[in-house]
PDB file of N, CA and C in Angstrom:
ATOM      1  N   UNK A   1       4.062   3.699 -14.775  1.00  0.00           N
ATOM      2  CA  UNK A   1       3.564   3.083 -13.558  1.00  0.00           C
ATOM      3  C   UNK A   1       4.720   2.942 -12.563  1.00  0.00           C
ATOM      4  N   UNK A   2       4.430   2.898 -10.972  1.00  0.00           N
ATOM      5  CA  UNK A   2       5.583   3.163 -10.362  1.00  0.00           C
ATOM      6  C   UNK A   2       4.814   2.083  -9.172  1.00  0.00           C
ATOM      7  N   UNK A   3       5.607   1.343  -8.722  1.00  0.00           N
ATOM      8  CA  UNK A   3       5.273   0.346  -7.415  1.00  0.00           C
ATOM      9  C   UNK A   3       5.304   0.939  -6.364  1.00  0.00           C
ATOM     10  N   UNK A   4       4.500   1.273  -5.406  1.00  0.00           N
ATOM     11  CA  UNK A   4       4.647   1.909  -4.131  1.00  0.00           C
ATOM     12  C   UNK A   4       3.675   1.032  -2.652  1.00  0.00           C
ATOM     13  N   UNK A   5       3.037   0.176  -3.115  1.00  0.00           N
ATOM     14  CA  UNK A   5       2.228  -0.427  -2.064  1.00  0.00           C
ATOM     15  C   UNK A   5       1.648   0.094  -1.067  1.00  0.00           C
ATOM     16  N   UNK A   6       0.865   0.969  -1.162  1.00  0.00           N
ATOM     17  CA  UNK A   6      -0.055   1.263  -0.810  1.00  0.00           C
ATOM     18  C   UNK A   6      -1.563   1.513  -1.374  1.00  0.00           C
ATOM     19  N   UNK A   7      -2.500   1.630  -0.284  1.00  0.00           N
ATOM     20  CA  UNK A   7      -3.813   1.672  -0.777  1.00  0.00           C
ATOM     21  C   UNK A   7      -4.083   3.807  -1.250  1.00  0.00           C
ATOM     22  N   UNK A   8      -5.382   3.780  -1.639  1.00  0.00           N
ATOM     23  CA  UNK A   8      -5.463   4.941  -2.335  1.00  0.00           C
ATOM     24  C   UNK A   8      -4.805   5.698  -1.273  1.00  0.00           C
ATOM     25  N   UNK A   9      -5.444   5.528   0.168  1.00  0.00           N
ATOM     26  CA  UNK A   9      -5.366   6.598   0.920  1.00  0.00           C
ATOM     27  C   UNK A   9      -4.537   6.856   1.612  1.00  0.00           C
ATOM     28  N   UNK A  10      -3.294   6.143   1.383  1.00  0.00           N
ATOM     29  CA  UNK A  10      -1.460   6.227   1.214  1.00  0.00           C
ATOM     30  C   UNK A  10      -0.840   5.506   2.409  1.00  0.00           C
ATOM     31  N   UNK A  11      -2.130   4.915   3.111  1.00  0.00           N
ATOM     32  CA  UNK A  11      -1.565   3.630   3.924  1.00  0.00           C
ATOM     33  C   UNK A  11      -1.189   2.110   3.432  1.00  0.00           C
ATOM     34  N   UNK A  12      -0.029   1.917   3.908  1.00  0.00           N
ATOM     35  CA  UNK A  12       0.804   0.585   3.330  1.00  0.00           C
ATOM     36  C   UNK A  12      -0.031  -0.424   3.043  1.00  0.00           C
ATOM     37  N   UNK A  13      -0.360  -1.005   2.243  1.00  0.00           N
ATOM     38  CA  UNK A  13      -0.915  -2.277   2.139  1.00  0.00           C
ATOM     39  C   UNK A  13      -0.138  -3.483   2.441  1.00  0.00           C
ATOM     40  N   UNK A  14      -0.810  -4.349   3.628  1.00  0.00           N
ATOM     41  CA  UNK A  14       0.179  -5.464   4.361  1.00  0.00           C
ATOM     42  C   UNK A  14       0.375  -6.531   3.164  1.00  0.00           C
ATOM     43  N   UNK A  15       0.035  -6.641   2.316  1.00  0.00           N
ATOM     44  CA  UNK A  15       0.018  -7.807   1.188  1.00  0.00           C
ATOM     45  C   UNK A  15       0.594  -7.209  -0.043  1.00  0.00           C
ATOM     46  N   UNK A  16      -0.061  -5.977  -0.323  1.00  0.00           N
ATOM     47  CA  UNK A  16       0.117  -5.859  -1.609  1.00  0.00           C
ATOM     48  C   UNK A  16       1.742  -4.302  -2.094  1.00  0.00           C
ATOM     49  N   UNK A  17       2.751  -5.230  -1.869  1.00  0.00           N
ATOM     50  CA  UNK A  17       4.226  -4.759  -2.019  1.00  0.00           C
ATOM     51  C   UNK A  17       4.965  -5.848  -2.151  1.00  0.00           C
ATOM     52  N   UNK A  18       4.746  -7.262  -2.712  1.00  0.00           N
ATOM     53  CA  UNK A  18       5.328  -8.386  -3.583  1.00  0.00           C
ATOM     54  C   UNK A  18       6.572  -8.435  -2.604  1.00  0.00           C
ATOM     55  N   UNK A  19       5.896  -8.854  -1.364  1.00  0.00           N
ATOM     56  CA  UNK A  19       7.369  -9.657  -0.588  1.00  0.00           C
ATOM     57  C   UNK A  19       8.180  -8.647  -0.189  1.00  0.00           C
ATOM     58  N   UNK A  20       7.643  -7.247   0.287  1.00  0.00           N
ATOM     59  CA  UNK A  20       9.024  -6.275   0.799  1.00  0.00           C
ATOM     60  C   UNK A  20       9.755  -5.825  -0.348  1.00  0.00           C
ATOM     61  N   UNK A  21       9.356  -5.825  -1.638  1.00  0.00           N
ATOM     62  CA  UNK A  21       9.788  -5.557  -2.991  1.00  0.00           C
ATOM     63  C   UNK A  21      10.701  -6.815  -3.260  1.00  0.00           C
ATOM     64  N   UNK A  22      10.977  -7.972  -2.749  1.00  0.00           N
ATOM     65  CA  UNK A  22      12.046  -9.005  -3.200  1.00  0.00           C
ATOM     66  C   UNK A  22      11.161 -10.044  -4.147  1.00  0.00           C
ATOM     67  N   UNK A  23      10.182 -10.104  -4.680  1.00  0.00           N
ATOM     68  CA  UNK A  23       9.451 -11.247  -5.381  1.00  0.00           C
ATOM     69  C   UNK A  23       9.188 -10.618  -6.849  1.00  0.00           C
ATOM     70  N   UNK A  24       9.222 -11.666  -7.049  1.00  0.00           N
ATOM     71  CA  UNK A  24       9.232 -11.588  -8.679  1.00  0.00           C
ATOM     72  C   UNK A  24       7.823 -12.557  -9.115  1.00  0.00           C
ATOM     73  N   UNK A  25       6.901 -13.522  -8.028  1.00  0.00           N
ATOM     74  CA  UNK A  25       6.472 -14.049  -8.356  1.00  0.00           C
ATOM     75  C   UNK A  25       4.924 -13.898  -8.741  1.00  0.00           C
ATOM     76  N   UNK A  26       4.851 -14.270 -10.072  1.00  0.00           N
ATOM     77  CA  UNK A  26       3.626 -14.096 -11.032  1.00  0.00           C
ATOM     78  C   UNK A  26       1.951 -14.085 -10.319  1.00  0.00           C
ATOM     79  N   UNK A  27       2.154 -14.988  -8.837  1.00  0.00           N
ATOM     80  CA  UNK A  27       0.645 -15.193  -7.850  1.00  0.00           C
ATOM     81  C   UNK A  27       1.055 -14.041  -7.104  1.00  0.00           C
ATOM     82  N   UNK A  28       1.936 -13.223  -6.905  1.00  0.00           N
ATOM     83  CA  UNK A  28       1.747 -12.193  -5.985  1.00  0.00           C
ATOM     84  C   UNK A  28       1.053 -11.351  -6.793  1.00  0.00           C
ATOM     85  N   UNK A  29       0.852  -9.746  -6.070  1.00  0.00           N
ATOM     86  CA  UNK A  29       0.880  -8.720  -6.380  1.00  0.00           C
ATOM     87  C   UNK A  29       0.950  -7.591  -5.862  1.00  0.00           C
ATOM     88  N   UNK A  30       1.099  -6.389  -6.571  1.00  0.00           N
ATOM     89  CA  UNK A  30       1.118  -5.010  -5.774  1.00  0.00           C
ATOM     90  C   UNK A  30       0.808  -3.594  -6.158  1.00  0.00           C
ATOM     91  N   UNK A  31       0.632  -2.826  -5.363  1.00  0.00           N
ATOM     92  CA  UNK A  31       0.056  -1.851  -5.832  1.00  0.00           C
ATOM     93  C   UNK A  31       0.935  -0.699  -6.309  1.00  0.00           C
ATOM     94  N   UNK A  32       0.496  -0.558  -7.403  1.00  0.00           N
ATOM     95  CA  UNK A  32       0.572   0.675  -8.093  1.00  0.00           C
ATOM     96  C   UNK A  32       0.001   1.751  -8.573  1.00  0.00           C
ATOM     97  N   UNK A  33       0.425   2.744  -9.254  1.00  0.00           N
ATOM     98  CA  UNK A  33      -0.417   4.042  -9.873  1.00  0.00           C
ATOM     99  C   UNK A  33       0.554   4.689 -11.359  1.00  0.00           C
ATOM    100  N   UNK A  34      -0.320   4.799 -11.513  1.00  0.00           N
ATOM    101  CA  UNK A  34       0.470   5.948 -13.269  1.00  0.00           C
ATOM    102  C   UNK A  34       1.546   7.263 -12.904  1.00  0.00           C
ATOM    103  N   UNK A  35       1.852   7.558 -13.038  1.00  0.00           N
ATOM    104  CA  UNK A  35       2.885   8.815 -12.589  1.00  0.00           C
ATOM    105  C   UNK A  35       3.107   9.737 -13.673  1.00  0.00           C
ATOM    106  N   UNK A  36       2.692  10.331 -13.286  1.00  0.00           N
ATOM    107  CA  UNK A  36       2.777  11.848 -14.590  1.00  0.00           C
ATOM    108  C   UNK A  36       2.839  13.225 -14.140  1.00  0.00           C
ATOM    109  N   UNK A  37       3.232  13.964 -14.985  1.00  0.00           N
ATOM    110  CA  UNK A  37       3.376  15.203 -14.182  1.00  0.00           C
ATOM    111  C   UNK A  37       1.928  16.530 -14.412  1.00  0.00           C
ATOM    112  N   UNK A  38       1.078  16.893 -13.077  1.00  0.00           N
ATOM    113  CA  UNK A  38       0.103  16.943 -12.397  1.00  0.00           C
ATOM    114  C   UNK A  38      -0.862  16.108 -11.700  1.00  0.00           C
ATOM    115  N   UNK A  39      -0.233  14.805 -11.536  1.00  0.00           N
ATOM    116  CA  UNK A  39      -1.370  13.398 -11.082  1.00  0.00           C
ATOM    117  C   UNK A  39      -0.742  13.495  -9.735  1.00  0.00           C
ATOM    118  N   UNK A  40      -2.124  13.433  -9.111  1.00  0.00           N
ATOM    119  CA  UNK A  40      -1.705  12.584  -7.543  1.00  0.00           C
ATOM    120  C   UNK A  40      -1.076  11.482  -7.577  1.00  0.00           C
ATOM    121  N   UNK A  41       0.017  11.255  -6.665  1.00  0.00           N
ATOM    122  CA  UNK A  41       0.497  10.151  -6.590  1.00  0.00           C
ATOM    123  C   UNK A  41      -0.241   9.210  -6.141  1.00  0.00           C
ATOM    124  N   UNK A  42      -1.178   8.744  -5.757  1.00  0.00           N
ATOM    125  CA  UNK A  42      -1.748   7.502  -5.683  1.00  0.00           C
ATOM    126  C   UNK A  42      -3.367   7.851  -6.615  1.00  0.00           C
ATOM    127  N   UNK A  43      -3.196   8.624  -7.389  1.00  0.00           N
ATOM    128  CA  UNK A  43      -4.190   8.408  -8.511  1.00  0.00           C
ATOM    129  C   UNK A  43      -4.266   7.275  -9.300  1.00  0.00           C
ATOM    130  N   UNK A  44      -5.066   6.509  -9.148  1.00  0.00           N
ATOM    131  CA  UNK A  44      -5.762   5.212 -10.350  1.00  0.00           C
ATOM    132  C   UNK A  44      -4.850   4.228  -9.639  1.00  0.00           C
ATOM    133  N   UNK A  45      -5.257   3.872  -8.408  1.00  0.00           N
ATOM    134  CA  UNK A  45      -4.275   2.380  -7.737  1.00  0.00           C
ATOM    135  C   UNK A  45      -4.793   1.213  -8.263  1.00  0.00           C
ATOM    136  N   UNK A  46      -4.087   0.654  -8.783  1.00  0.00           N
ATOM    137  CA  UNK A  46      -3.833  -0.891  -9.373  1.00  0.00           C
ATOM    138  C   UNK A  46      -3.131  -1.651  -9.170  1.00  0.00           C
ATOM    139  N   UNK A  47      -3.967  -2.702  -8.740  1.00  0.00           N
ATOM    140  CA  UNK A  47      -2.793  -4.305  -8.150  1.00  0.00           C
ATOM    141  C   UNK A  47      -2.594  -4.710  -9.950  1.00  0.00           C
ATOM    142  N   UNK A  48      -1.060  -5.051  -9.932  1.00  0.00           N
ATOM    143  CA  UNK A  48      -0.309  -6.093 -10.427  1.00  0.00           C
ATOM    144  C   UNK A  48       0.472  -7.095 -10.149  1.00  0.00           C
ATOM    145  N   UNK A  49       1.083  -8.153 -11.681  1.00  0.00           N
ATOM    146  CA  UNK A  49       0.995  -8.880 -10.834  1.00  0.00           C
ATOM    147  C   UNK A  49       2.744  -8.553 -10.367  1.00  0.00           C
ATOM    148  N   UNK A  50       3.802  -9.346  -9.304  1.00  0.00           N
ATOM    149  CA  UNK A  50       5.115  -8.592  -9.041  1.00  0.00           C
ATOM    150  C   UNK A  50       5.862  -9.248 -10.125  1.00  0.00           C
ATOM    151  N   UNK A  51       5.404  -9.783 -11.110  1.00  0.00           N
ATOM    152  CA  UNK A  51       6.746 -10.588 -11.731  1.00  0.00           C
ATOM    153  C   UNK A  51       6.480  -9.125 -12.633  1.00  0.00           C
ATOM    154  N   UNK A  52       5.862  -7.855 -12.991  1.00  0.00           N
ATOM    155  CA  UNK A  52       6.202  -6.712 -13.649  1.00  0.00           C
ATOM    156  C   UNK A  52       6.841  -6.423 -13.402  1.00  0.00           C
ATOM    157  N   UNK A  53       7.982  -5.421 -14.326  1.00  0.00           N
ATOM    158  CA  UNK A  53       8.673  -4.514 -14.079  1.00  0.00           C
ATOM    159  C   UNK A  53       8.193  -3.483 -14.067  1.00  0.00           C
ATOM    160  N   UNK A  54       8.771  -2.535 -12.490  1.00  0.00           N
ATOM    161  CA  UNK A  54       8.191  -0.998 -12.573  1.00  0.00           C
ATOM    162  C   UNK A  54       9.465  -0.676 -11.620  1.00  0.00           C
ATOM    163  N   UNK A  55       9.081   0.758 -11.698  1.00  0.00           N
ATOM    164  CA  UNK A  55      10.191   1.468 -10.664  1.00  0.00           C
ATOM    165  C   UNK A  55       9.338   1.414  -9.058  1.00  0.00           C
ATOM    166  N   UNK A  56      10.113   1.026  -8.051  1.00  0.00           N
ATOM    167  CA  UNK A  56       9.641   1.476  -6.918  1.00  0.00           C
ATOM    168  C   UNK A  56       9.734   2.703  -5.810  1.00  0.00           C
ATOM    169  N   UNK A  57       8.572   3.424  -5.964  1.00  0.00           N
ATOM    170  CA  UNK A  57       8.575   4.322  -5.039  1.00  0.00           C
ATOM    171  C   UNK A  57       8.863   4.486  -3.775  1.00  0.00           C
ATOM    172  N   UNK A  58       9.992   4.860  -2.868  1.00  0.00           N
ATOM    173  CA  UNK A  58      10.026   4.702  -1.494  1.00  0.00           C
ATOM    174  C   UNK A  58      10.670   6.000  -0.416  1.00  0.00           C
ATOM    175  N   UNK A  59       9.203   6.639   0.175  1.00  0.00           N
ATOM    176  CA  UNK A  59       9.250   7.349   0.800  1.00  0.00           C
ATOM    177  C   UNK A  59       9.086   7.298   2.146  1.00  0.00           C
ATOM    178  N   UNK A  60       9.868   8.218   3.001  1.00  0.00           N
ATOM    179  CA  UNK A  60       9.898   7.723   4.272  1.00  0.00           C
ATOM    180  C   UNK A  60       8.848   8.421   4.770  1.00  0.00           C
ATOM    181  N   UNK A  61       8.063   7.971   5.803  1.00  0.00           N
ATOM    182  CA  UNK A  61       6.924   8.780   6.556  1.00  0.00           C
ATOM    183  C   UNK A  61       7.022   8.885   8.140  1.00  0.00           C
ATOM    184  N   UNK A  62       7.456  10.221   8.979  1.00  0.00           N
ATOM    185  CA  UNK A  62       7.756   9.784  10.018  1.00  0.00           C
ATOM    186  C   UNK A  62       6.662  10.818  10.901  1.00  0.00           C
ATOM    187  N   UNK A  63       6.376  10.383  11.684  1.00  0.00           N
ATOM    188  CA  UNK A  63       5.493  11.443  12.808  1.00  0.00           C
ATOM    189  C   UNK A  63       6.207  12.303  13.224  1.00  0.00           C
ATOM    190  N   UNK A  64       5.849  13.906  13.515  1.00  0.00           N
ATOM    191  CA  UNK A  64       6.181  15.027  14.116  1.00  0.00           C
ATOM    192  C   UNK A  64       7.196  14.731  15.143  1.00  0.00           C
ATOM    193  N   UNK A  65       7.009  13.764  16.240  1.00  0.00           N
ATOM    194  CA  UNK A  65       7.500  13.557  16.822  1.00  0.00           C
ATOM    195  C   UNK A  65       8.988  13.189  16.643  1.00  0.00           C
ATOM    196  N   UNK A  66       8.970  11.966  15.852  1.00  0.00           N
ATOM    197  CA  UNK A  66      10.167  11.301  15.151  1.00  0.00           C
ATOM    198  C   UNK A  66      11.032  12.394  14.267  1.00  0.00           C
ATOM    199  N   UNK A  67      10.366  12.990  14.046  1.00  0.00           N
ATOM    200  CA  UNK A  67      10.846  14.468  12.844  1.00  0.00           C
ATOM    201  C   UNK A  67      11.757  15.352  13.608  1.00  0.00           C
ATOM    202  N   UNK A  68      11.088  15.837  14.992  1.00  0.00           N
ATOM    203  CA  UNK A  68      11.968  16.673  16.072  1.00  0.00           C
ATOM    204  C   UNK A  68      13.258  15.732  16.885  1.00  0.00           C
ATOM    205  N   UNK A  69      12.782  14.232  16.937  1.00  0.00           N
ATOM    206  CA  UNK A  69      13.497  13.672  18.031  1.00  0.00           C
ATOM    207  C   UNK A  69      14.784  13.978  16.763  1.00  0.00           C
ATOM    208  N   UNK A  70      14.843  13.069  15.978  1.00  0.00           N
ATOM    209  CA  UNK A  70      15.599  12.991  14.287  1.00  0.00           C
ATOM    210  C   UNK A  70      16.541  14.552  13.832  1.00  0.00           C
ATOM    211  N   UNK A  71      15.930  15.092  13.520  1.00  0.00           N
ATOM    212  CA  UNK A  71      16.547  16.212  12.930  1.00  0.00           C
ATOM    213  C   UNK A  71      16.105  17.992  13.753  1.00  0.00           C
ATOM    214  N   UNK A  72      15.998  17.628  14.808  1.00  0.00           N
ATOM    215  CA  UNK A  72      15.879  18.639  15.810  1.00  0.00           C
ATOM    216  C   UNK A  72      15.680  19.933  15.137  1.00  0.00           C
ATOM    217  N   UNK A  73      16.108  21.085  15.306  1.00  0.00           N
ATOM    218  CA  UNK A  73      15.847  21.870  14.575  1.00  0.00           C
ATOM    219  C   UNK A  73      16.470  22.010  13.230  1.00  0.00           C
ATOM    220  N   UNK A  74      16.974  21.057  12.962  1.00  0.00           N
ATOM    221  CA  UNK A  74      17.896  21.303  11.542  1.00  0.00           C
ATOM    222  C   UNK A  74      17.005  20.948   9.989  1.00  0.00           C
ATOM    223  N   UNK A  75      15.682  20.399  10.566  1.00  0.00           N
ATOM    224  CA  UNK A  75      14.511  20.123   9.738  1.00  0.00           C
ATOM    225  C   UNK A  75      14.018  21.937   8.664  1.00  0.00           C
ATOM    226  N   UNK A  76      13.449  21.889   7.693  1.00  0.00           N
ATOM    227  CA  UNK A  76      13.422  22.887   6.786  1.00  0.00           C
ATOM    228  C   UNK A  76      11.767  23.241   7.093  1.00  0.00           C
ATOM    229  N   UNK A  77      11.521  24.343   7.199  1.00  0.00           N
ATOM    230  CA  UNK A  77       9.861  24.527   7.365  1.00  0.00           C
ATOM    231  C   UNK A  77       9.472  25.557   5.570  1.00  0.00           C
ATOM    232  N   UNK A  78       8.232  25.202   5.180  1.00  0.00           N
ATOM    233  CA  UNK A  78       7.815  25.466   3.885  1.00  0.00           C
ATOM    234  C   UNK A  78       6.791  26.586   4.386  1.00  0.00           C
ATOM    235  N   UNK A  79       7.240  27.202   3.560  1.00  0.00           N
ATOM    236  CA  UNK A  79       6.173  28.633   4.091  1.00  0.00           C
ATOM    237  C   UNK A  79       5.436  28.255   1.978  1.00  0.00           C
ATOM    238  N   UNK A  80       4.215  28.668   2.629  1.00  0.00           N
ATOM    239  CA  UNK A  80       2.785  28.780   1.171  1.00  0.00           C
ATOM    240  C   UNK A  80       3.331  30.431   0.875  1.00  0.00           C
ATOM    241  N   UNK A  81       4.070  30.623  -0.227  1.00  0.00           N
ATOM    242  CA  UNK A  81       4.096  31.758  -0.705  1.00  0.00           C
ATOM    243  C   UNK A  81       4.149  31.663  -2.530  1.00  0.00           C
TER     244      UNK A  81
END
C-alpha cells in the first residue's frame, strides 16, 4: 500500500493526505491504493487511518503550460513505438 491522497480519479483529496503527510494521528485519514506491478495506480482507493505506516507517493503534476514556461524545450517527448 502506498499513501498518495487522492481520489480514484487522481484529483487531490482536500482532507484525505493526514495533514500534508505530517500527522500521525489515529482520527485522521488518507488515501491510499495497493501497488503492484500491472495495477493502476489508483486501483482499489482506500482511506486509512494516518497513524499507518506506508510509503508516500509524490508526483508532480504540472499543466502544458507550466511544462514549456519550466523546461522550455529541454522537456523529453515519448513517441508510442
Amino acid at each position: 500500500m502506498i499513501w498518495h491522497g487522492s481520489d480514484a480519479a487522481g484529483v487531490r483529496s482536500e482532507t484525505g493526505y493526514c495533514s500534508a503527510w505530517r500527522s500521525s494521528d489515529p482520527s485522521e485519514s488518507g488515501s491510499s491504493s495497493p501497488i503492484g506491478r500491472g495495477l493502476p495506480l489508483l486501483d482499489g482507493c482506500q482511506n486509512h487511518s494516518c497513524s499507518r505506516e506506508m510509503i508516500v507517493l509524490c508526483v508532480e503534476n504540472m499543466s502544458k503550460y507550466n511544462v514549456d514556461r519550466r523546461l522550455g524545450k529541454k522537456h523529453m517527448h515519448f513517441d508510442d513505438k
